[in-house]
Short mmCIF file of C-alpha atoms and ligand atoms in Angstrom, two decimals:
data_model
loop_
_atom_site.label_atom_id
_atom_site.label_comp_id
_atom_site.label_asym_id
_atom_site.label_seq_id
_atom_site.Cartn_x
_atom_site.Cartn_y
_atom_site.Cartn_z
CA MET A 1469 4.93 -12.57 -43.48
CA GLU A 1470 2.86 -11.13 -40.65
CA SER A 1471 -0.88 -11.72 -40.51
CA GLY A 1472 -3.24 -8.75 -40.81
CA GLY A 1473 -4.04 -9.08 -37.11
CA ASN A 1474 -0.37 -8.92 -36.16
CA VAL A 1475 0.29 -5.89 -38.32
CA SER A 1476 -2.62 -3.93 -36.93
CA HIS A 1477 -1.57 -5.00 -33.46
CA ARG A 1478 1.94 -3.64 -34.09
CA ILE A 1479 0.57 -0.40 -35.48
CA ALA A 1480 -1.68 -0.09 -32.45
CA ARG A 1481 1.29 -0.53 -30.12
CA ILE A 1482 3.48 1.95 -31.94
CA SER A 1483 0.66 4.46 -32.10
CA ALA A 1484 -0.06 3.95 -28.43
CA HIS A 1485 3.47 4.96 -27.58
CA LEU A 1486 3.21 7.98 -29.81
CA ASN A 1487 -0.10 8.95 -28.31
CA PRO A 1488 0.66 12.09 -26.38
CA PRO A 1489 0.69 12.15 -22.66
CA ILE A 1490 -1.46 15.09 -21.60
CA HIS A 1491 1.67 17.14 -20.93
CA SER A 1492 4.12 16.07 -23.56
CA GLN A 1493 6.23 18.36 -25.63
CA GLU A 1494 5.15 18.92 -29.24
CA GLY A 1495 7.30 16.96 -31.66
CA THR A 1496 8.40 18.20 -35.06
CA SER A 1497 7.16 15.02 -36.71
CA VAL A 1498 4.57 15.29 -39.46
CA LEU A 1499 2.68 12.57 -37.62
CA MET A 1500 1.39 14.48 -34.62
CA ARG A 1501 0.87 12.25 -31.64
CA GLU A 1502 -2.70 13.37 -31.15
CA ASN A 1503 -3.53 12.05 -34.61
CA CYS A 1504 -2.38 8.54 -33.81
CA ARG A 1505 -5.04 5.91 -33.92
CA ALA A 1506 -4.58 3.69 -30.88
CA LYS A 1507 -5.45 5.03 -27.48
CA GLY A 1508 -4.22 2.09 -25.48
CA GLY A 1509 -1.66 -0.68 -25.66
CA LEU A 1510 -1.95 -4.39 -25.05
CA PRO A 1511 -4.82 -5.92 -23.11
CA GLY A 1512 -4.11 -5.55 -19.41
CA PHE A 1513 -5.01 -3.52 -16.37
CA LYS A 1514 -5.26 0.24 -16.09
CA VAL A 1515 -3.32 1.59 -13.14
CA ALA A 1516 -3.08 5.13 -11.74
CA ILE A 1517 -0.37 6.36 -9.39
CA LEU A 1518 -1.35 9.45 -7.38
CA GLY A 1519 1.77 11.25 -6.15
CA ALA A 1520 3.71 9.84 -9.09
CA ALA A 1521 6.40 12.55 -9.16
CA GLY A 1522 7.55 11.93 -5.59
CA GLY A 1523 10.33 9.90 -4.02
CA ILE A 1524 8.22 6.73 -4.05
CA GLY A 1525 6.10 7.71 -7.03
CA GLN A 1526 8.94 7.87 -9.57
CA PRO A 1527 10.55 4.47 -9.02
CA LEU A 1528 7.08 3.02 -8.53
CA ALA A 1529 6.03 4.42 -11.91
CA MET A 1530 9.15 2.96 -13.49
CA LEU A 1531 8.55 -0.48 -12.00
CA MET A 1532 4.85 -0.47 -12.92
CA LYS A 1533 5.82 0.44 -16.50
CA MET A 1534 7.82 -2.80 -16.48
CA ASN A 1535 4.91 -4.88 -15.19
CA PRO A 1536 3.47 -7.01 -18.01
CA LEU A 1537 0.02 -7.00 -16.39
CA VAL A 1538 -0.30 -3.23 -16.89
CA SER A 1539 -1.54 -1.87 -20.22
CA VAL A 1540 -2.20 1.74 -19.25
CA LEU A 1541 -0.35 3.71 -16.59
CA HIS A 1542 -1.65 7.10 -15.47
CA LEU A 1543 0.76 9.30 -13.53
CA TYR A 1544 -0.86 12.04 -11.45
CA ASP A 1545 0.74 14.63 -9.19
CA VAL A 1546 0.40 18.29 -8.35
CA VAL A 1547 3.95 18.91 -9.64
CA ASN A 1548 6.43 17.59 -12.21
CA THR A 1549 4.35 14.91 -13.94
CA PRO A 1550 5.23 16.13 -17.46
CA GLY A 1551 8.91 15.36 -16.93
CA VAL A 1552 8.38 12.05 -15.17
CA THR A 1553 5.87 10.95 -17.80
CA SER A 1554 8.05 11.92 -20.72
CA ASP A 1555 11.00 10.09 -19.20
CA ILE A 1556 9.15 6.89 -18.36
CA SER A 1557 7.20 6.83 -21.62
CA HIS A 1558 10.43 6.15 -23.50
CA MET A 1559 10.84 2.74 -21.85
CA ASP A 1560 10.19 0.01 -24.42
CA THR A 1561 7.72 -1.96 -22.34
CA GLY A 1562 4.07 -2.65 -23.10
CA ALA A 1563 2.23 -0.16 -20.88
CA VAL A 1564 1.16 3.16 -22.33
CA VAL A 1565 1.93 6.07 -19.98
CA ARG A 1566 0.00 9.29 -19.64
CA GLY A 1567 0.67 12.17 -17.29
CA PHE A 1568 -1.79 14.40 -15.43
CA LEU A 1569 -0.94 17.56 -13.55
CA GLY A 1570 -2.94 19.35 -10.90
CA LYS A 1571 -6.37 19.00 -9.39
CA GLU A 1572 -8.20 19.92 -12.57
CA GLN A 1573 -6.82 16.77 -14.23
CA LEU A 1574 -7.45 14.38 -11.34
CA GLU A 1575 -10.74 13.10 -12.74
CA GLU A 1576 -9.24 12.42 -16.13
CA ALA A 1577 -6.37 10.58 -14.47
CA LEU A 1578 -8.77 8.33 -12.57
CA THR A 1579 -11.44 7.55 -15.11
CA GLY A 1580 -11.61 3.85 -15.95
CA MET A 1581 -8.80 2.74 -13.63
CA ASP A 1582 -8.71 -0.84 -12.26
CA LEU A 1583 -6.10 -0.13 -9.59
CA VAL A 1584 -5.19 3.17 -7.92
CA ILE A 1585 -1.98 3.42 -5.89
CA ILE A 1586 -1.64 6.40 -3.54
CA PRO A 1587 1.84 7.45 -2.41
CA ALA A 1588 0.84 11.16 -2.33
CA GLY A 1589 1.71 13.10 0.78
CA VAL A 1590 4.56 14.35 2.89
CA PRO A 1591 7.21 12.02 4.31
CA ARG A 1592 8.66 12.37 7.78
CA LYS A 1593 11.95 13.88 8.90
CA PRO A 1594 14.15 12.71 11.79
CA GLY A 1595 12.39 13.18 15.13
CA MET A 1596 8.90 12.87 13.67
CA THR A 1597 6.50 9.96 14.02
CA ARG A 1598 4.26 8.84 11.19
CA ASP A 1599 1.32 10.22 13.16
CA ASP A 1600 2.86 13.69 12.88
CA LEU A 1601 1.99 13.49 9.17
CA PHE A 1602 -1.69 12.98 9.92
CA ASN A 1603 -2.88 16.58 9.56
CA ILE A 1604 -1.43 17.14 6.09
CA ASN A 1605 -1.77 13.68 4.58
CA ALA A 1606 -5.31 13.05 5.80
CA GLY A 1607 -6.53 16.00 3.69
CA ILE A 1608 -4.58 14.85 0.64
CA VAL A 1609 -5.91 11.30 0.84
CA LYS A 1610 -9.44 12.58 1.39
CA THR A 1611 -9.37 14.69 -1.79
CA LEU A 1612 -7.89 11.89 -3.86
CA CYS A 1613 -10.46 9.38 -2.58
CA GLU A 1614 -13.27 11.78 -3.46
CA GLY A 1615 -11.96 11.64 -7.01
CA ILE A 1616 -11.84 7.86 -6.92
CA SER A 1617 -15.44 7.72 -5.64
CA LYS A 1618 -16.54 9.74 -8.62
CA CYS A 1619 -14.38 8.37 -11.45
CA CYS A 1620 -13.45 4.77 -10.69
CA PRO A 1621 -15.60 3.58 -7.78
CA LYS A 1622 -14.87 -0.07 -8.56
CA ALA A 1623 -11.08 0.32 -8.54
CA ILE A 1624 -8.89 -1.47 -6.04
CA VAL A 1625 -7.19 1.20 -3.91
CA ASN A 1626 -3.71 0.73 -2.41
CA VAL A 1627 -2.98 3.39 0.23
CA ILE A 1628 0.71 4.05 0.91
CA SER A 1629 0.48 7.59 2.37
CA ASN A 1630 1.24 7.73 6.07
CA PRO A 1631 0.04 7.27 8.69
CA VAL A 1632 -1.48 4.20 7.01
CA ASN A 1633 -3.21 3.34 10.31
CA SER A 1634 -5.31 6.50 9.83
CA THR A 1635 -5.31 7.23 6.10
CA VAL A 1636 -7.04 3.91 5.38
CA PRO A 1637 -9.95 4.59 7.79
CA ILE A 1638 -10.19 8.09 6.30
CA ALA A 1639 -10.42 6.64 2.80
CA ALA A 1640 -13.15 4.29 4.06
CA GLU A 1641 -15.13 7.23 5.45
CA VAL A 1642 -14.89 9.10 2.13
CA PHE A 1643 -16.08 6.04 0.22
CA LYS A 1644 -18.92 5.48 2.70
CA LYS A 1645 -20.04 9.08 2.34
CA ALA A 1646 -20.06 8.66 -1.44
CA GLY A 1647 -22.05 5.42 -1.07
CA ILE A 1648 -19.46 3.30 -2.88
CA TYR A 1649 -17.55 1.72 0.02
CA ASP A 1650 -16.55 -1.87 -0.55
CA PRO A 1651 -14.08 -2.89 2.17
CA ARG A 1652 -12.70 -5.59 -0.11
CA ARG A 1653 -11.29 -2.94 -2.43
CA LEU A 1654 -9.49 -0.76 0.09
CA LEU A 1655 -6.05 -1.92 1.21
CA GLY A 1656 -3.40 -0.20 3.28
CA VAL A 1657 0.06 -1.14 2.01
CA THR A 1658 2.12 -2.75 4.78
CA MET A 1659 4.21 -4.77 2.36
CA LEU A 1660 7.42 -2.93 3.25
CA ASP A 1661 7.18 -4.37 6.76
CA VAL A 1662 7.02 -7.86 5.27
CA VAL A 1663 9.86 -7.10 2.84
CA ARG A 1664 12.02 -5.85 5.72
CA ALA A 1665 11.06 -8.78 7.93
CA ASN A 1666 11.99 -11.26 5.19
CA THR A 1667 15.34 -9.52 4.70
CA PHE A 1668 16.30 -9.22 8.38
CA VAL A 1669 15.17 -12.76 9.24
CA ALA A 1670 17.10 -14.13 6.26
CA GLU A 1671 20.20 -12.28 7.50
CA VAL A 1672 19.91 -13.85 10.94
CA LEU A 1673 19.25 -17.34 9.57
CA GLY A 1674 21.79 -17.13 6.74
CA LEU A 1675 19.10 -17.77 4.10
CA ASP A 1676 18.23 -16.23 0.77
CA PRO A 1677 15.54 -13.58 1.57
CA ARG A 1678 13.50 -14.83 -1.38
CA GLU A 1679 13.00 -18.11 0.44
CA VAL A 1680 11.70 -16.47 3.60
CA ASN A 1681 8.14 -15.40 4.35
CA VAL A 1682 7.30 -13.58 7.57
CA PRO A 1683 3.69 -12.61 8.28
CA VAL A 1684 3.55 -9.10 9.75
CA VAL A 1685 0.22 -8.14 11.35
CA GLY A 1686 -1.27 -5.16 13.20
CA GLY A 1687 -0.66 -1.79 11.62
CA HIS A 1688 2.09 0.33 10.13
CA ALA A 1689 3.67 2.38 12.91
CA GLY A 1690 6.08 1.47 15.70
CA VAL A 1691 4.70 -1.17 18.02
CA THR A 1692 1.65 -1.74 15.82
CA ILE A 1693 4.02 -3.51 13.40
CA LEU A 1694 3.94 -7.04 14.74
CA PRO A 1695 6.07 -9.66 12.98
CA LEU A 1696 4.91 -13.19 13.77
CA LEU A 1697 8.30 -14.84 14.04
CA SER A 1698 6.70 -18.03 15.33
CA GLN A 1699 5.02 -18.41 11.91
CA VAL A 1700 8.03 -17.81 9.65
CA LYS A 1701 8.30 -19.98 6.57
CA PRO A 1702 10.42 -22.06 6.28
CA PRO A 1703 9.77 -23.12 9.90
CA CYS A 1704 12.59 -22.03 12.19
CA SER A 1705 13.18 -20.97 15.75
CA PHE A 1706 14.82 -17.95 17.32
CA THR A 1707 16.47 -17.30 20.65
CA ALA A 1708 14.87 -14.69 22.91
CA GLU A 1709 17.67 -12.31 21.93
CA GLU A 1710 17.11 -12.86 18.22
CA THR A 1711 13.35 -12.34 18.68
CA GLU A 1712 13.90 -9.03 20.50
CA TYR A 1713 16.44 -7.86 17.92
CA LEU A 1714 14.33 -8.80 14.91
CA THR A 1715 11.06 -7.42 16.28
CA SER A 1716 12.68 -4.12 17.17
CA ARG A 1717 14.54 -3.82 13.84
CA ILE A 1718 11.37 -4.57 11.83
CA GLN A 1719 9.30 -2.13 13.90
CA ASN A 1720 11.92 0.59 13.52
CA GLY A 1721 12.93 -0.08 9.92
CA GLY A 1722 11.23 3.10 8.72
CA THR A 1723 12.97 5.22 11.35
CA GLU A 1724 16.30 3.59 10.47
CA VAL A 1725 15.91 4.92 6.90
CA VAL A 1726 14.57 8.32 7.98
CA GLU A 1727 17.62 8.83 10.19
CA ALA A 1728 20.06 7.60 7.56
CA LYS A 1729 18.55 10.01 5.03
CA ALA A 1730 19.02 12.78 7.61
CA GLY A 1731 16.19 15.07 6.54
CA ALA A 1732 15.96 14.01 2.88
CA GLY A 1733 12.82 11.94 3.42
CA SER A 1734 11.93 8.35 4.23
CA ALA A 1735 12.12 5.00 2.43
CA THR A 1736 11.40 5.45 -1.26
CA LEU A 1737 13.24 2.77 -3.25
CA SER A 1738 12.46 -0.19 -0.99
CA MET A 1739 8.91 1.18 -0.69
CA ALA A 1740 8.51 1.38 -4.46
CA TYR A 1741 9.74 -2.22 -4.67
CA ALA A 1742 7.28 -3.28 -1.96
CA ALA A 1743 4.42 -1.32 -3.54
CA VAL A 1744 4.98 -3.01 -6.89
CA LYS A 1745 5.20 -6.42 -5.27
CA PHE A 1746 1.86 -5.70 -3.61
CA ALA A 1747 0.23 -4.10 -6.66
CA ASP A 1748 1.30 -7.08 -8.75
CA ALA A 1749 -0.40 -9.39 -6.23
CA CYS A 1750 -3.59 -7.28 -6.48
CA LEU A 1751 -3.47 -7.47 -10.29
CA ARG A 1752 -2.88 -11.23 -10.24
CA GLY A 1753 -5.89 -11.50 -7.93
CA LEU A 1754 -7.96 -9.37 -10.31
CA ARG A 1755 -6.88 -11.62 -13.17
CA GLY A 1756 -8.28 -14.58 -11.24
CA ASP A 1757 -5.04 -16.29 -10.19
CA ALA A 1758 -5.53 -18.72 -7.33
CA GLY A 1759 -3.72 -18.59 -3.99
CA VAL A 1760 -2.55 -14.96 -4.02
CA VAL A 1761 -1.91 -14.24 -0.35
CA GLU A 1762 -0.20 -11.16 1.11
CA CYS A 1763 -0.39 -9.10 4.30
CA ALA A 1764 -2.40 -5.86 4.14
CA PHE A 1765 -4.09 -3.37 6.47
CA VAL A 1766 -7.80 -3.87 5.80
CA SER A 1767 -11.24 -3.63 7.31
CA SER A 1768 -11.24 -6.70 9.49
CA GLN A 1769 -13.01 -8.70 12.14
CA VAL A 1770 -9.94 -10.68 13.14
CA THR A 1771 -9.68 -8.48 16.25
CA GLU A 1772 -12.08 -5.89 17.62
CA LEU A 1773 -10.10 -3.16 15.91
CA PRO A 1774 -12.00 -2.08 12.79
CA PHE A 1775 -8.85 -2.14 10.65
CA PHE A 1776 -6.02 -4.56 11.12
CA ALA A 1777 -3.23 -6.00 8.99
CA THR A 1778 -3.20 -9.75 8.52
CA ARG A 1779 -2.64 -12.17 5.69
CA VAL A 1780 -5.39 -11.80 3.10
CA ARG A 1781 -6.26 -13.69 -0.07
CA LEU A 1782 -6.59 -11.45 -3.11
CA GLY A 1783 -9.01 -12.19 -5.89
CA ARG A 1784 -11.22 -10.67 -8.57
CA LYS A 1785 -13.09 -8.58 -6.01
CA GLY A 1786 -10.05 -7.50 -4.01
CA VAL A 1787 -9.76 -9.00 -0.52
CA GLU A 1788 -11.66 -12.29 -0.76
CA GLU A 1789 -10.53 -13.91 2.48
CA ILE A 1790 -8.98 -12.61 5.68
CA PHE A 1791 -6.92 -15.13 7.59
CA PRO A 1792 -6.93 -15.28 11.39
CA LEU A 1793 -3.82 -14.45 13.38
CA GLY A 1794 -3.00 -18.09 13.97
CA PRO A 1795 -1.36 -19.38 17.13
CA LEU A 1796 0.69 -16.67 18.89
CA ASN A 1797 3.43 -17.32 21.40
CA GLU A 1798 3.61 -15.44 24.69
CA TYR A 1799 5.99 -12.79 23.33
CA GLU A 1800 3.68 -12.10 20.39
CA ARG A 1801 0.63 -11.88 22.65
CA SER A 1802 2.33 -9.26 24.81
CA GLU A 1803 3.37 -7.35 21.67
CA LEU A 1804 -0.26 -7.46 20.56
CA VAL A 1805 -1.33 -5.70 23.75
CA MET A 1806 1.15 -2.92 23.03
CA CYS A 1807 -0.28 -2.72 19.52
CA PHE A 1808 -3.82 -2.29 20.91
CA ASN A 1809 -2.59 0.29 23.43
CA TYR A 1810 -1.07 2.32 20.64
CA PHE A 1811 -4.27 2.31 18.61
CA ILE A 1812 -6.37 3.33 21.58
CA ASN A 1813 -4.03 6.15 22.59
CA PHE A 1814 -4.00 7.44 19.04
CA ILE A 1815 -7.78 7.48 18.88
CA ILE A 1816 -8.05 9.31 22.20
CA MET A 1817 -5.24 11.76 21.41
CA HIS A 1818 -6.63 12.75 18.04
CA GLU A 1819 -10.29 12.69 19.07
CA LEU A 1820 -11.33 11.07 15.84
CA PRO A 1821 -15.11 11.20 16.13
CA SER A 1822 -15.78 10.98 12.43
CA ILE A 1823 -13.54 8.03 11.92
CA SER A 1824 -14.90 4.58 12.46
CA PHE A 1825 -11.97 3.88 14.79
CA ILE A 1826 -13.99 5.50 17.52
CA ALA A 1827 -16.52 2.74 17.11
CA LEU A 1828 -14.24 0.44 19.01
CA SER A 1829 -14.86 0.33 22.72
CA ILE A 1830 -12.87 -0.88 25.65
CA SER A 1831 -15.41 -3.60 26.28
CA SER A 1832 -15.10 -4.96 22.78
CA LEU A 1833 -11.35 -5.00 23.17
CA ARG A 1834 -11.76 -7.09 26.28
CA ILE A 1835 -13.52 -9.69 24.14
CA THR A 1836 -10.59 -9.72 21.74
CA LEU A 1837 -8.08 -10.02 24.51
CA ASP A 1838 -10.04 -12.88 26.03
CA TYR A 1839 -10.20 -14.48 22.63
CA ILE A 1840 -6.47 -14.43 22.17
CA GLN A 1841 -6.09 -15.64 25.77
CA LEU A 1842 -3.85 -12.96 27.12
CA PRO A 1843 -2.63 -13.31 30.66
CA SER A 1844 -4.92 -11.09 32.76
CA SER A 1845 -1.91 -9.13 34.12
CA LEU A 1846 -1.40 -7.74 30.64
CA LEU A 1847 -4.97 -6.52 30.45
CA ILE A 1848 -4.20 -3.97 33.14
CA SER A 1849 -2.04 -2.01 30.74
CA LEU A 1850 -5.12 -1.27 28.70
CA TYR A 1851 -7.11 0.47 31.40
N1 NAI B 2978 3.14 2.59 3.63
C1 NAI B 2978 4.46 2.57 3.74
O1 NAI B 2978 5.05 1.52 4.06
C2 NAI B 2978 5.26 3.79 3.45
C3 NAI B 2978 4.66 5.00 3.32
N2 NAI B 2978 5.38 6.13 3.04
C4 NAI B 2978 4.64 7.38 2.90
O2 NAI B 2978 4.44 7.68 1.52
C5 NAI B 2978 4.22 9.08 1.37
C6 NAI B 2978 5.05 9.63 0.22
O3 NAI B 2978 6.42 9.53 0.49
P1 NAI B 2978 7.51 10.09 -0.55
O4 NAI B 2978 7.19 9.65 -1.91
O5 NAI B 2978 8.84 9.80 0.01
O6 NAI B 2978 7.23 11.66 -0.44
P2 NAI B 2978 7.59 12.79 -1.52
O7 NAI B 2978 7.41 14.10 -0.86
O8 NAI B 2978 8.90 12.49 -2.15
O9 NAI B 2978 6.48 12.59 -2.63
C7 NAI B 2978 5.14 12.83 -2.38
C8 NAI B 2978 4.50 13.29 -3.65
O10 NAI B 2978 3.13 13.52 -3.38
C9 NAI B 2978 2.76 14.65 -4.14
N3 NAI B 2978 1.54 15.25 -3.62
C10 NAI B 2978 1.37 16.07 -2.57
N4 NAI B 2978 0.09 16.44 -2.48
C11 NAI B 2978 -0.56 15.83 -3.48
C12 NAI B 2978 -1.91 15.82 -3.91
N5 NAI B 2978 -2.85 16.52 -3.29
N6 NAI B 2978 -2.22 15.08 -4.98
C13 NAI B 2978 -1.26 14.36 -5.62
N7 NAI B 2978 0.02 14.33 -5.27
C14 NAI B 2978 0.36 15.07 -4.21
C15 NAI B 2978 3.95 15.57 -4.04
O11 NAI B 2978 3.91 16.57 -5.05
C16 NAI B 2978 5.09 14.61 -4.20
O12 NAI B 2978 5.47 14.47 -5.54
C17 NAI B 2978 4.57 9.70 2.73
O13 NAI B 2978 3.39 9.96 3.43
C18 NAI B 2978 5.36 8.60 3.42
O14 NAI B 2978 5.31 8.69 4.81
C19 NAI B 2978 6.73 6.06 2.86
C20 NAI B 2978 7.38 4.87 2.97
C21 NAI B 2978 6.71 3.65 3.33
O1 OAA B 2979 9.04 5.49 8.27
C1 OAA B 2979 8.45 6.25 7.47
O2 OAA B 2979 8.12 7.40 7.73
C2 OAA B 2979 8.10 5.69 6.14
C3 OAA B 2979 7.53 4.35 6.33
O3 OAA B 2979 6.38 4.19 6.62
C4 OAA B 2979 8.44 3.21 6.31
O4 OAA B 2979 9.59 3.32 5.85
O5 OAA B 2979 8.02 2.14 6.78
#
């Protein structure tokens, strides 16, 4: 015999699944979905995916539907959300799924969300760099962040759209303009670099990748992706050859996939996996779990660059602690100079006056370089 509470809970869950996504087909049932009583499922977090019908968006939506921490899942895109939503809503997991299509439904998709994940935007094709996506994706991220400012200003925001090195500062500018910027809540997703690093290092060492943890710092493009192989857990050492091979493979992992897909896009499945791993960490932080630490591209004072990826501790307010780089070996210090060079060149090339990147100056970089004790010969490459 079920208690009254259990019965009403079951009815609420069934009704929640019958509750129509905004773009569902009309059923022939006497019980129309819009008449159902419950508007949400189990207690849990409300998550929106913006760009949910895309190569990343679809598997990401599927994996988030399987996440027990999620009670409501909003899928937003400018195309194809009805089909994706209908499909995913049939999965017998706890989260209730609703679909939203087109700009006029963006606000509805965002209202009340705890976490917003943004994989909206174009992917690259062979021969392109992530920075080549800047012109299109910057505008997309800007519009979506304006919606977030208005409808869920307290949400944690995970930015996947490339180039992450620029889309995150753009999101910050939008939030500042709206007066709602909290750097703790804005995170660029660099988890795929960590996932790749764990996999490739495990291959070299003959370990299970699940046992390996490689911090990857810097940014998310080419030489800005800086795996700290001297800080791998479990502790291990690499030959110079292994270090070169691993660093290059991790830095070029995205290009490896773009070339293999030969024009059909970039990493989607591994990215969806990485995005869910990261989103789950954010949700566990929001729930108040202790010791949730992942790498992310965030507003940072670890170096003089205004945004930088390092290990961060996630909590109820988002990023609650940013860890320093830790001791770097000579190879990693020289890689860090290349990382800085890249950022500076990008800023100069794109003349980004409105972006806070420009706030960094050569003199402040000198302080950073002194701080990390680079050999002075390497400084020359900066000037
Ligand atoms: N941070 C990372 O590690 C990674 C980032 N990416 C980036 O993620 C982005 C998405 O990649 P894919 O899913 O493969 O591309 P895709 O083209 O398959 O999907 C993108 C989706 O975004 C949607 N979209 C476009 N404009 C939109 C708007 N204004 N509002 C809402 N949705 C919009 C499209 O309709 C499409 O469904 C790309 O910029 C790619 O470079 C990809 C892999 C890894
Ligand atoms: O390489 C790309 O364009 C997509 C991406 O960011 C990655 O796979 O790391």
